[in-house]
XYZ file of C-alpha atoms in Angstrom:
754
model
C -60.851 7.021 -50.362
C -64.418 7.076 -49.105
C -66.814 9.717 -50.377
C -69.290 10.634 -47.669
C -72.395 12.000 -49.279
C -73.868 14.936 -47.409
C -76.569 13.872 -44.936
C -80.065 14.290 -46.302
C -82.682 14.914 -43.645
C -86.443 14.686 -43.902
C -89.140 13.686 -41.450
C -86.457 13.425 -38.753
C -84.558 10.760 -40.673
C -81.029 10.753 -42.083
C -80.245 8.935 -45.307
C -76.530 8.606 -46.077
C -74.476 6.925 -48.769
C -70.826 5.892 -48.574
C -68.987 5.053 -51.800
C -65.435 3.712 -52.137
C -64.001 5.377 -55.242
C -61.211 2.804 -55.496
C -63.174 -0.446 -55.467
C -66.758 0.717 -55.917
C -68.160 -0.689 -52.661
C -71.031 1.323 -51.205
C -73.430 1.275 -48.278
C -76.737 2.922 -47.414
C -77.111 4.267 -43.881
C -80.267 5.318 -42.063
C -79.841 7.499 -38.998
C -76.102 6.762 -39.065
C -76.598 2.981 -39.040
C -75.745 0.742 -41.970
C -78.887 -0.784 -43.462
C -77.694 -2.050 -46.841
C -74.214 -3.077 -47.988
C -73.252 -3.525 -51.592
C -72.788 -6.700 -53.538
C -71.053 -6.955 -56.912
C -71.764 -4.947 -60.032
C -72.889 -7.481 -62.628
C -74.069 -7.356 -66.251
C -74.985 -10.164 -68.644
C -74.299 -9.854 -72.371
C -72.633 -11.885 -75.104
C -74.194 -14.858 -73.272
C -71.969 -14.449 -70.231
C -71.791 -12.575 -66.926
C -69.347 -9.742 -66.328
C -68.904 -8.962 -62.654
C -66.775 -6.852 -60.369
C -66.480 -9.875 -58.083
C -64.326 -11.949 -60.468
C -62.490 -9.148 -62.283
C -64.330 -9.569 -65.591
C -65.718 -6.086 -64.981
C -62.979 -3.555 -64.198
C -63.298 -0.136 -62.585
C -61.297 2.225 -64.812
C -62.375 5.744 -63.763
C -64.315 7.727 -61.192
C -65.595 11.280 -60.981
C -67.554 13.435 -58.549
C -69.858 16.190 -59.803
C -72.827 18.236 -58.652
C -75.967 19.436 -60.332
C -79.666 20.152 -60.064
C -82.748 18.547 -61.585
C -86.484 18.482 -60.909
C -85.926 16.646 -57.602
C -83.399 19.156 -56.304
C -79.681 19.764 -55.844
C -77.503 16.657 -55.871
C -73.978 15.324 -55.680
C -73.143 12.667 -58.231
C -70.466 9.992 -58.155
C -69.784 8.281 -61.494
C -67.871 5.014 -61.852
C -66.778 3.807 -65.285
C -66.488 0.057 -65.887
C -64.836 -1.863 -68.709
C -65.751 -5.360 -69.869
C -64.174 -7.462 -72.624
C -61.677 -4.667 -73.350
C -64.129 -2.462 -75.238
C -67.571 -2.458 -73.590
C -68.068 0.572 -71.340
C -70.782 0.795 -68.680
C -71.137 3.756 -66.333
C -72.830 3.546 -62.940
C -73.766 6.671 -61.027
C -74.915 7.580 -57.524
C -76.904 10.747 -56.882
C -77.507 12.035 -53.362
C -79.862 14.977 -52.906
C -79.719 17.736 -50.349
C -81.654 18.348 -48.143
C -84.032 15.586 -49.251
C -83.509 11.896 -48.295
C -83.194 10.704 -51.894
C -80.647 8.422 -53.558
C -80.684 7.547 -57.253
C -78.578 4.746 -58.741
C -78.258 4.675 -62.533
C -76.843 2.317 -65.151
C -75.699 3.837 -68.465
C -74.993 1.644 -71.492
C -72.769 3.475 -73.948
C -72.803 0.723 -76.571
C -75.448 -1.737 -77.681
C -75.256 -4.992 -75.760
C -76.366 -8.159 -77.541
C -77.366 -11.613 -76.262
C -78.259 -10.297 -72.840
C -81.125 -12.669 -72.005
C -80.809 -15.280 -69.262
C -84.257 -16.655 -70.115
C -86.037 -15.886 -66.842
C -88.102 -12.876 -65.815
C -87.269 -13.492 -62.153
C -83.582 -12.822 -62.870
C -81.800 -9.646 -63.961
C -79.424 -9.027 -66.847
C -77.991 -5.946 -65.126
C -77.490 -5.602 -61.394
C -76.927 -2.175 -59.881
C -77.519 -1.450 -57.130
C -76.883 -4.873 -55.637
C -77.247 -5.413 -51.902
C -76.267 -8.282 -49.662
C -79.126 -9.892 -47.760
C -77.746 -9.823 -44.245
C -79.238 -10.603 -40.817
C -81.353 -7.680 -39.595
C -84.279 -6.723 -37.406
C -86.105 -5.289 -40.428
C -89.426 -6.312 -41.839
C -90.121 -5.966 -45.530
C -93.352 -5.010 -47.240
C -94.049 -5.187 -50.968
C -96.597 -6.078 -53.654
C -96.805 -9.091 -55.922
C -98.756 -10.381 -58.896
C -102.181 -9.321 -60.166
C -103.799 -6.412 -58.308
C -100.534 -5.898 -56.371
C -101.271 -8.377 -53.598
C -99.505 -7.207 -50.409
C -96.516 -9.225 -49.153
C -94.978 -8.897 -45.712
C -92.243 -10.738 -43.855
C -88.840 -10.620 -42.228
C -85.827 -9.296 -44.124
C -82.641 -11.316 -44.020
C -81.245 -14.641 -45.244
C -84.132 -16.910 -46.198
C -86.579 -14.015 -46.564
C -89.929 -14.782 -48.182
C -89.632 -11.699 -50.406
C -90.503 -12.469 -54.035
C -89.426 -10.182 -56.840
C -89.111 -10.397 -60.596
C -91.412 -9.284 -63.382
C -94.494 -10.163 -61.333
C -93.770 -7.923 -58.372
C -91.503 -6.913 -55.548
C -91.777 -3.180 -56.280
C -91.522 -1.051 -54.378
C -89.559 -2.860 -51.682
C -90.213 -1.259 -48.297
C -87.854 -2.014 -45.400
C -88.680 -0.825 -41.882
C -87.427 -1.333 -38.345
C -89.398 -1.460 -35.058
C -89.355 2.348 -34.799
C -90.763 2.487 -38.358
C -87.728 4.176 -39.858
C -88.410 3.184 -43.439
C -86.633 2.800 -46.776
C -88.474 2.566 -50.091
C -86.662 1.094 -53.115
C -88.070 1.003 -56.645
C -87.295 1.634 -60.296
C -87.381 5.291 -61.262
C -87.944 4.497 -64.938
C -88.455 1.536 -67.292
C -91.157 0.315 -64.913
C -92.332 -2.426 -67.266
C -88.939 -4.127 -67.596
C -87.042 -2.791 -64.585
C -87.279 -5.277 -61.739
C -86.075 -5.991 -58.231
C -85.388 -9.564 -57.245
C -83.223 -11.917 -55.265
C -80.906 -12.915 -58.076
C -80.392 -16.658 -58.391
C -77.014 -15.972 -59.996
C -75.786 -13.559 -57.323
C -77.886 -14.727 -54.359
C -78.304 -11.064 -53.466
C -80.929 -8.357 -53.843
C -80.560 -6.996 -57.366
C -82.078 -4.019 -59.156
C -81.927 -3.843 -62.931
C -83.397 -4.930 -66.240
C -85.337 -8.177 -66.256
C -83.794 -11.417 -67.446
C -85.678 -11.877 -70.729
C -84.334 -8.667 -72.287
C -82.655 -9.798 -75.521
C -80.530 -6.705 -76.115
C -79.882 -3.281 -74.619
C -79.688 -0.339 -77.045
C -76.764 2.059 -77.083
C -77.276 5.175 -74.923
C -79.909 3.379 -72.849
C -80.116 3.922 -69.099
C -81.988 2.543 -66.117
C -82.383 4.066 -62.656
C -83.377 2.962 -59.171
C -84.543 5.344 -56.453
C -84.174 4.899 -52.692
C -85.978 7.221 -50.299
C -86.407 7.330 -46.536
C -89.033 8.546 -44.124
C -90.634 7.708 -40.796
C -93.737 5.519 -40.982
C -94.558 2.979 -43.672
C -97.489 4.896 -45.157
C -95.687 8.240 -44.957
C -92.620 6.726 -46.629
C -94.854 5.502 -49.468
C -96.389 8.948 -49.847
C -93.014 10.665 -49.946
C -91.635 8.183 -52.490
C -94.753 8.313 -54.671
C -94.762 12.089 -54.609
C -91.214 12.061 -55.967
C -92.151 9.702 -58.805
C -95.112 11.799 -59.891
C -93.053 14.978 -59.527
C -90.319 13.430 -61.669
C -92.851 12.805 -64.453
C -94.821 16.019 -63.943
C -98.091 14.323 -63.003
C -100.326 16.078 -60.496
C -102.268 13.934 -58.007
C -105.850 13.429 -59.151
C -108.816 14.938 -57.316
C -112.481 14.016 -57.441
C -113.275 16.714 -59.984
C -110.889 15.123 -62.486
C -113.134 12.090 -63.014
C -116.944 12.041 -63.129
C -116.994 8.346 -62.228
C -114.973 9.001 -59.078
C -117.221 11.893 -58.079
C -120.618 10.234 -58.573
C -122.408 6.951 -57.910
C -122.435 4.447 -60.788
C -123.879 1.034 -61.659
C -121.492 -1.765 -62.677
C -121.744 -5.034 -64.604
C -118.246 -6.507 -64.291
C -117.221 -9.859 -62.835
C -119.289 -10.488 -59.709
C -122.154 -8.277 -60.831
C -125.587 -9.845 -61.190
C -125.688 -8.942 -64.888
C -122.169 -10.107 -65.751
C -122.760 -12.410 -68.735
C -126.289 -12.725 -67.392
C -129.459 -11.005 -68.583
C -133.034 -11.018 -67.405
C -134.758 -14.236 -68.386
C -135.859 -14.086 -72.012
C -134.436 -10.620 -72.611
C -131.434 -9.151 -74.413
C -128.810 -6.958 -72.806
C -130.453 -3.972 -74.504
C -133.713 -4.702 -72.740
C -132.042 -5.664 -69.469
C -130.042 -2.469 -69.150
C -133.068 -0.316 -69.953
C -134.953 -2.201 -67.248
C -132.084 -1.569 -64.819
C -132.284 2.129 -65.621
C -136.069 2.221 -65.190
C -135.811 0.425 -61.852
C -133.096 2.780 -60.578
C -135.160 5.773 -61.675
C -138.284 4.386 -59.989
C -136.577 4.186 -56.577
C -134.966 7.633 -56.985
C -131.450 6.295 -56.575
C -129.081 8.913 -58.055
C -126.956 6.672 -60.302
C -125.096 8.925 -62.746
C -123.295 6.511 -65.094
C -123.123 2.839 -66.135
C -120.260 0.408 -66.704
C -120.422 -2.251 -69.431
C -117.990 -5.111 -69.138
C -116.483 -7.512 -71.677
C -119.791 -9.089 -72.694
C -120.645 -6.490 -75.371
C -117.822 -6.656 -77.956
C -116.297 -9.183 -80.380
C -113.702 -11.646 -79.066
C -111.488 -14.250 -80.735
C -110.160 -17.733 -80.031
C -108.244 -16.725 -76.898
C -111.210 -14.541 -75.847
C -109.126 -11.455 -76.594
C -110.309 -8.382 -78.483
C -111.195 -8.786 -82.148
C -113.290 -5.654 -82.594
C -114.288 -3.068 -79.986
C -117.796 -2.619 -81.350
C -121.107 -3.753 -79.807
C -122.382 -7.076 -81.129
C -125.933 -6.684 -82.547
C -127.059 -9.625 -80.424
C -126.135 -7.597 -77.343
C -126.837 -3.969 -78.256
C -128.914 -4.060 -81.427
C -128.691 -0.349 -82.176
C -125.378 0.367 -80.488
C -124.358 1.972 -77.232
C -125.226 5.569 -78.137
C -128.804 4.572 -78.974
C -129.063 2.603 -75.740
C -127.880 5.535 -73.651
C -130.579 7.716 -75.205
C -133.072 5.354 -73.562
C -131.183 5.688 -70.277
C -131.256 9.431 -69.791
C -128.056 9.972 -71.812
C -126.058 8.595 -68.903
C -122.333 8.327 -69.718
C -120.497 5.010 -69.647
C -117.350 3.230 -68.548
C -116.347 0.647 -71.167
C -114.191 -2.411 -70.594
C -111.483 -3.702 -72.922
C -109.135 -6.666 -72.677
C -105.997 -7.903 -74.442
C -105.663 -7.768 -78.230
C -106.179 -11.013 -80.151
C -103.392 -11.890 -82.613
C -105.823 -11.444 -85.524
C -107.536 -8.376 -84.115
C -109.413 -6.309 -86.675
C -107.157 -3.321 -86.008
C -104.143 -5.323 -87.190
C -105.472 -7.618 -89.897
C -108.071 -5.302 -91.474
C -106.961 -1.773 -90.635
C -103.228 -2.377 -90.833
C -102.191 -0.651 -87.635
C -98.687 -1.750 -86.537
C -98.792 -4.618 -84.014
C -96.501 -7.349 -82.797
C -98.567 -10.524 -83.165
C -97.479 -13.718 -81.430
C -99.466 -16.494 -83.057
C -98.265 -19.208 -80.683
C -100.135 -17.580 -77.800
C -102.808 -15.784 -79.832
C -101.939 -12.324 -78.521
C -100.924 -9.060 -80.176
C -99.805 -5.683 -78.883
C -100.016 -2.306 -80.662
C -96.804 -0.477 -81.469
C -98.297 2.980 -82.065
C -100.953 5.302 -80.710
C -103.204 4.847 -83.756
C -105.456 1.932 -82.731
C -106.109 3.562 -79.372
C -107.003 6.857 -81.041
C -109.339 5.059 -83.423
C -111.309 3.067 -80.892
C -111.392 5.737 -78.174
C -112.534 8.448 -80.568
C -115.410 6.334 -81.810
C -116.429 5.275 -78.300
C -116.449 8.842 -77.017
C -119.341 9.533 -79.370
C -121.237 6.757 -77.556
C -120.874 8.545 -74.214
C -117.575 7.055 -73.031
C -115.984 8.767 -70.035
C -113.527 6.155 -68.762
C -111.638 3.597 -70.824
C -111.120 0.528 -68.625
C -108.057 -1.444 -69.739
C -108.376 -4.855 -68.131
C -106.209 -8.001 -68.285
C -102.999 -5.976 -68.127
C -101.186 -8.894 -66.503
C -102.057 -11.280 -69.334
C -101.201 -8.826 -72.102
C -97.787 -8.404 -70.510
C -96.798 -11.832 -69.167
C -98.207 -14.033 -71.938
C -96.184 -12.275 -74.631
C -92.453 -12.406 -75.223
C -92.146 -9.079 -77.044
C -93.345 -7.202 -73.970
C -90.535 -8.740 -71.937
C -87.595 -9.169 -74.315
C -87.620 -5.570 -75.585
C -86.971 -2.508 -73.433
C -89.519 -0.334 -75.274
C -92.573 -2.379 -76.359
C -94.457 -2.613 -73.055
C -93.696 0.961 -72.022
C -94.816 2.314 -75.387
C -98.027 0.257 -75.206
C -98.907 1.924 -71.898
C -97.809 5.425 -72.903
C -99.602 5.292 -76.264
C -102.802 4.292 -74.485
C -102.333 7.273 -72.185
C -101.544 9.741 -74.967
C -104.612 8.640 -76.910
C -106.866 9.159 -73.908
C -105.382 12.616 -73.357
C -105.912 13.461 -77.014
C -109.532 12.306 -77.015
C -110.315 13.683 -73.552
C -110.901 10.465 -71.615
C -109.778 9.011 -68.317
C -108.323 5.526 -67.893
C -108.875 2.836 -65.300
C -106.145 0.192 -65.116
C -107.427 -3.259 -64.160
C -105.647 -6.527 -63.337
C -102.376 -4.623 -62.981
C -99.054 -5.929 -61.848
C -97.153 -3.622 -59.497
C -95.160 -2.509 -62.546
C -98.307 -1.202 -64.252
C -99.193 0.757 -61.130
C -95.740 2.352 -61.026
C -96.001 3.088 -64.759
C -99.128 5.143 -64.003
C -96.829 7.782 -62.484
C -96.037 8.730 -66.087
C -99.611 8.303 -67.406
C -101.543 11.531 -67.033
C -104.980 10.186 -67.975
C -104.948 7.351 -65.422
C -107.225 8.464 -62.611
C -108.132 5.108 -61.034
C -106.667 1.619 -60.621
C -108.330 -1.537 -59.366
C -107.122 -2.270 -55.844
C -108.827 -5.622 -55.271
C -109.395 -8.990 -56.864
C -112.675 -9.538 -58.717
C -115.740 -9.303 -56.525
C -117.441 -12.457 -55.344
C -119.867 -12.945 -52.518
C -118.067 -12.862 -49.204
C -118.825 -16.442 -48.266
C -116.242 -17.396 -50.903
C -113.881 -14.423 -50.971
C -113.814 -12.912 -47.529
C -111.059 -10.351 -48.045
C -111.983 -8.812 -51.402
C -113.087 -5.642 -49.622
C -109.782 -5.343 -47.697
C -107.851 -2.794 -49.749
C -106.152 -0.757 -47.031
C -102.702 -2.005 -48.024
C -102.965 -1.541 -51.783
C -104.626 1.836 -51.234
C -101.354 3.062 -49.728
C -99.648 2.366 -53.058
C -102.393 3.859 -55.227
C -102.744 7.003 -53.148
C -98.977 7.480 -53.099
C -99.004 7.673 -56.886
C -101.899 10.120 -57.019
C -104.641 7.797 -58.325
C -107.879 6.542 -56.810
C -108.122 2.899 -55.724
C -111.211 1.051 -56.973
C -112.618 -1.699 -54.766
C -114.593 -3.225 -57.677
C -118.325 -3.695 -57.855
C -120.377 -5.204 -55.022
C -123.880 -6.177 -54.006
C -125.422 -3.553 -51.751
C -128.162 -5.852 -50.443
C -127.818 -8.846 -48.123
C -130.931 -10.510 -49.539
C -130.733 -13.609 -51.733
C -130.690 -12.570 -55.408
C -131.819 -15.733 -57.169
C -130.681 -16.500 -60.690
C -127.121 -15.279 -60.272
C -124.551 -17.172 -62.326
C -121.671 -17.245 -59.856
C -121.647 -19.360 -56.721
C -123.641 -18.013 -53.789
C -126.483 -15.620 -54.542
C -126.369 -13.752 -51.246
C -123.929 -11.157 -49.913
C -123.807 -11.399 -46.106
C -121.452 -8.416 -45.772
C -123.194 -5.870 -47.971
C -122.730 -3.001 -45.506
C -118.994 -3.627 -45.216
C -118.708 -3.861 -49.007
C -120.477 -0.526 -49.425
C -118.495 1.124 -46.647
C -115.186 -0.107 -48.053
C -116.077 1.231 -51.494
C -116.926 4.657 -50.091
C -113.825 4.858 -47.895
C -111.637 3.985 -50.894
C -112.500 7.441 -52.352
C -112.612 5.697 -55.738
C -115.666 4.696 -57.780
C -118.636 3.248 -55.908
C -120.263 0.654 -58.146
C -123.236 -1.365 -56.875
C -124.125 -4.313 -59.082
C -127.325 -5.844 -57.695
C -130.235 -7.463 -59.476
C -133.271 -5.368 -60.402
C -135.346 -4.972 -57.263
C -132.465 -5.534 -54.851
C -130.388 -2.369 -54.669
C -130.274 -1.286 -51.016
C -131.150 2.380 -51.352
C -130.553 3.205 -47.699
C -127.134 1.606 -47.751
C -126.130 3.444 -50.922
C -127.519 6.807 -49.834
C -125.152 6.571 -46.868
C -122.520 7.309 -49.523
C -124.117 10.113 -51.508
C -125.923 13.407 -51.629
C -129.314 13.629 -53.327
C -127.742 14.056 -56.781
C -125.390 11.077 -56.480
C -122.272 13.008 -55.501
C -120.174 10.775 -53.278
C -119.651 12.112 -49.759
C -116.220 10.744 -49.085
C -113.160 11.251 -46.883
C -110.230 13.352 -48.052
C -107.951 10.393 -48.811
C -108.412 6.631 -49.194
C -108.618 4.562 -46.031
C -105.135 3.079 -45.677
C -103.566 0.531 -43.379
C -102.361 2.234 -40.219
C -98.720 2.224 -39.173
C -99.940 0.601 -35.968
C -100.627 -2.542 -38.003
C -97.025 -2.595 -39.254
C -95.434 -1.928 -35.863
C -97.595 -4.580 -34.178
C -95.987 -7.137 -36.468
C -92.761 -6.867 -34.476
C -94.683 -8.392 -31.558
C -96.918 -10.881 -33.359
C -94.657 -11.631 -36.303
C -95.216 -9.989 -39.719
C -98.972 -10.069 -40.304
C -101.434 -8.330 -42.609
C -103.944 -6.755 -40.223
C -107.125 -5.155 -41.565
C -106.811 -1.932 -39.593
C -107.167 1.247 -41.626
C -108.023 4.888 -41.163
C -108.788 8.031 -43.089
C -110.125 11.508 -42.320
C -112.018 14.615 -43.348
C -110.303 17.932 -42.706
C -111.849 21.393 -42.365
C -110.604 24.926 -41.924
C -111.360 26.060 -38.375
C -111.122 29.522 -36.819
C -111.342 29.763 -33.028
C -112.722 32.497 -30.764
C -109.388 34.357 -30.815
C -109.143 34.407 -34.597
C -106.535 31.646 -34.784
C -107.005 29.253 -37.688
C -105.938 25.697 -38.365
C -107.095 22.505 -40.015
C -109.090 20.142 -37.795
C -109.838 16.520 -38.590
C -112.618 13.984 -38.253
C -111.101 10.505 -38.232
C -112.653 7.283 -39.511
C -111.183 3.987 -38.264
C -112.143 0.606 -39.724
C -111.052 -2.689 -38.149
C -112.120 -6.111 -39.444
C -111.250 -9.716 -38.551
C -108.182 -8.452 -36.704
C -108.053 -11.402 -34.231
C -106.119 -9.337 -31.664
C -106.915 -6.109 -29.779
C -105.519 -2.747 -30.855
C -105.096 0.419 -28.820
C -105.144 3.495 -31.059
C -103.397 6.588 -29.668
C -103.521 10.215 -30.807
C -100.161 9.910 -32.569
C -101.417 6.899 -34.539
C -103.801 9.297 -36.271
C -101.232 12.055 -36.720
C -102.708 14.223 -33.979
C -100.889 16.360 -31.433
C -100.788 15.051 -27.874
C -103.044 17.882 -26.673
C -105.814 16.890 -29.074
C -109.276 16.253 -27.657
C -111.880 14.120 -29.408
C -114.991 12.107 -28.748
C -115.692 8.887 -30.612
C -118.548 6.473 -31.197
C -119.127 3.105 -32.852
C -121.011 3.973 -36.044
C -123.050 0.772 -36.341
C -123.746 0.198 -32.638
C -127.224 1.540 -31.910
C -126.406 1.578 -28.199
C -123.133 3.419 -28.636
C -122.066 6.092 -26.185
C -119.721 8.996 -26.794
C -116.302 8.183 -25.366
C -113.261 10.466 -24.904
C -110.206 10.118 -27.119
C -107.205 12.068 -25.858
C -103.762 11.508 -24.352
C -105.215 9.569 -21.437
C -107.975 7.761 -23.305
C -107.026 5.626 -26.316
C -109.466 4.007 -28.714
C -109.421 0.372 -27.615
C -110.563 -1.969 -30.371
C -111.458 -5.486 -29.229
C -110.243 -8.585 -31.089
C -112.560 -9.275 -34.014
C -113.152 -12.889 -35.026
C -114.846 -13.962 -38.289
C -117.384 -16.740 -38.566
C -118.179 -18.896 -41.596
C -119.509 -16.124 -43.814
C -119.715 -12.966 -41.737
C -116.846 -10.533 -41.364
C -116.588 -9.090 -37.870
C -115.855 -5.373 -38.102
C -115.977 -2.099 -36.206
C -116.226 1.384 -37.681
C -115.433 4.323 -35.419
C -116.026 8.047 -35.902
C -113.739 10.416 -33.963
C -114.684 14.105 -33.999
C -112.719 17.056 -32.536
C -113.806 19.020 -29.488
C -112.815 22.545 -30.459
C -114.995 24.683 -28.216
C -116.603 24.807 -24.800
C -119.912 25.209 -26.641
C -120.867 23.454 -29.861
C -118.712 20.985 -31.804
C -119.703 19.558 -35.178
C -120.224 15.800 -35.400
C -121.581 15.883 -38.927
C -124.179 14.078 -40.978
C -124.887 11.022 -38.857
C -126.591 8.992 -41.606
C -123.570 9.220 -43.938
C -120.521 6.962 -43.650
C -118.150 9.940 -43.957
C -120.018 12.132 -41.493
C -117.984 15.289 -42.123
C -117.046 15.094 -45.806
C -115.724 18.159 -47.614
C -118.483 17.654 -50.169
C -121.003 18.479 -47.401
C -119.226 20.827 -44.989
C -116.869 23.762 -45.416
C -115.300 26.242 -43.010
C -116.094 26.280 -39.304
C -115.790 29.572 -37.407
C -116.264 30.233 -33.696
C -116.728 33.880 -32.706
C -115.762 35.522 -29.429
C -119.444 35.701 -28.427
C -119.694 31.905 -28.596
C -121.402 31.759 -31.992
C -120.407 28.923 -34.333
C -120.959 29.025 -38.096
C -120.574 26.034 -40.409
C -120.794 26.136 -44.217
C -123.157 23.434 -45.498
C -123.328 22.310 -49.152
C -125.908 20.323 -51.093
C -128.489 20.313 -53.847
C -131.371 22.751 -54.088
C -134.118 21.489 -51.786
C -131.967 18.843 -50.119
C -132.643 18.379 -46.408
C -129.388 17.946 -44.500
C -129.692 16.740 -40.910
C -126.656 17.787 -38.880
C -125.583 16.380 -35.521
C -123.790 18.607 -33.008
C -122.275 17.969 -29.610
C -123.108 20.581 -26.968
C -120.472 20.401 -24.255
C -122.328 22.110 -21.350
C -125.000 19.379 -21.427
C -122.896 16.582 -22.994
C -125.813 15.952 -25.341
C -126.127 15.468 -29.087
C -128.477 17.883 -30.844
C -129.765 17.651 -34.404
C -130.775 20.422 -36.800
C -131.934 20.297 -40.406
C -130.814 22.672 -43.124
C -132.792 23.048 -46.335
C -130.321 23.858 -49.103
C -131.291 26.915 -51.188
C -130.867 27.315 -54.925
C -127.318 28.623 -54.423
C -126.236 25.155 -53.272
C -124.897 26.325 -49.912
C -126.200 27.379 -46.531
C -124.743 28.361 -43.165
C -125.598 26.620 -39.920
C -125.403 29.222 -37.136
C -125.351 28.160 -33.490
C -125.513 30.496 -30.491
C -124.828 29.739 -26.844
C -126.532 32.785 -25.336
C -128.966 33.880 -24.170
C -130.153 30.311 -24.886
C -128.298 27.794 -26.978
C -129.869 27.088 -30.369
C -129.020 26.594 -34.040
C -130.602 27.541 -37.348
C -129.801 27.675 -41.064
């Protein structure tokens, strides 16, 4: 008998599941076509494999039920398996209606011992298991530190790499961009997806170093479907955060995401580097005085790993400022710096960390590698509570990959790594702090779906000058993942000036792509953290990102790789193209009183090598949409139409030795026969919600635009006047209320005023 799960439809896509109740075979169908066919059920314990393929795992019962949970109404098929006469494992399939969601779960009724196969690229439990068959699909996934994007063809011989270091989520898509997303739903730190060496098939389950599985333990995998690679990510990520009750973060949730900061992490001028003959105390006060002298509205400071005590492996001994660095402590220093709050860095715990050896907090210490990991919330509460009194806003947990992969206890136990992450989160919630995750594996990023204090995650490798690390700014791919899970991607620090900054300690002392670095940071919607030497901050470049009080004027969502980049790969072969877009949306009411949201689009292309033709639908616009666009950095740019008959044609962009070749386009909507808002031309996000509010056109031709800012701030606004096809500029002086209204009339003579 075949159980046909009710079709689940969403975004014009059908996701079906067929299950054979007699033998257990199953298949996943997308739009009525088979995409994935099952392999064997397989579990490793008592130092041997039990599999449905050789009869050592027997199907003894099946049942079909229905129910409802936080994700919706579902039908559930349960299959009961018997191994070694007395070990019972239950596997279940849930199919939701009307949503395109499938959940596969493994339930372990008894404790299973001796499960390890010794490798974290292998599984000890495989369900679901899928054959890797010839297809016309491409895959897309993330691997290793900072979730480096992976792309390729799906089928026998695929380049896909899974295991504890990555491969989650796995995204499969066809030329029409019908898309599946597959990932763990729980146990993110030890639940993996891999091409099993034992089965030679795609396997989802617990990783191969797990030593034992407790009784009543379960593990689940989720499969979702949508149209478009980015949209499929967003749908999947929304389900994960909904499952764990985490709301997507907004800019008001994190001061360091909302305002401009100054950073000292790897790549910064003052990373393990002070002014000549001065201490860090003196250097940071000098940085503050310099920033104040040029009226740059920096609102907080980040201090990296150079300020606290470290041990033999360079891990954390004591999270207190060394007197040689900050003689009187961080709180005293911040008093000299206008009481500016701080972001503070931390790294892995040393095996003889003070919190274990002196304070007695429970840790697992592994002396052979010199690492330790806390088992309770207590050390996090202790150090975060103390640091909050210094002005701490964001706890930056760095070196996540090393803390996890260099230890055995994080990988051979189903609870240790998860509890480490969740205890960190609970402590931050208790103390009232936010967390930035740094050097994450994809598993850490997925774990953030259940971490309510995580507001931001590093989306790039450590910053270096572009002559050595040309793609560090290119975070459009990883930003899809971060945004899907409701957190802000952080591009890392950068130099805002392209001048030579002599005395730097790392390779080249000049950043030839400072504008692109700054632009990428702003478009990320995450923290913007310049890190130049005293005397070298490019104020004009940085003020393109902010209002007069340092509030970041940013798009609504992070710039993310466009679906056009993914679909083009079916012509060129799977390729990572740096083509991303984002937008600012505003409420608009037309002359007839009809209201809708209208969008300003921002498109960034860099080192693409081939031309791209961007159509209305590539930006999610209706085919009757009418826009004008211009090249932001081209001083000779002309306004060009963007509509159904006029695409945005981006030329091939070729890099040279040190300079990235890029284009940044602004597309603004034509909503009236009179005035249309372009925005604030000297800001990268010309029409940010932080600057502009509702737009209303009246029947008499009058247009009103809400304008926000700081008391006394002069906001210069560009408008397009259709009867003359000219750009006009008007300046609003913001009153003490913080808001003004730009009013434009078309008769008897056209004019605007605030």
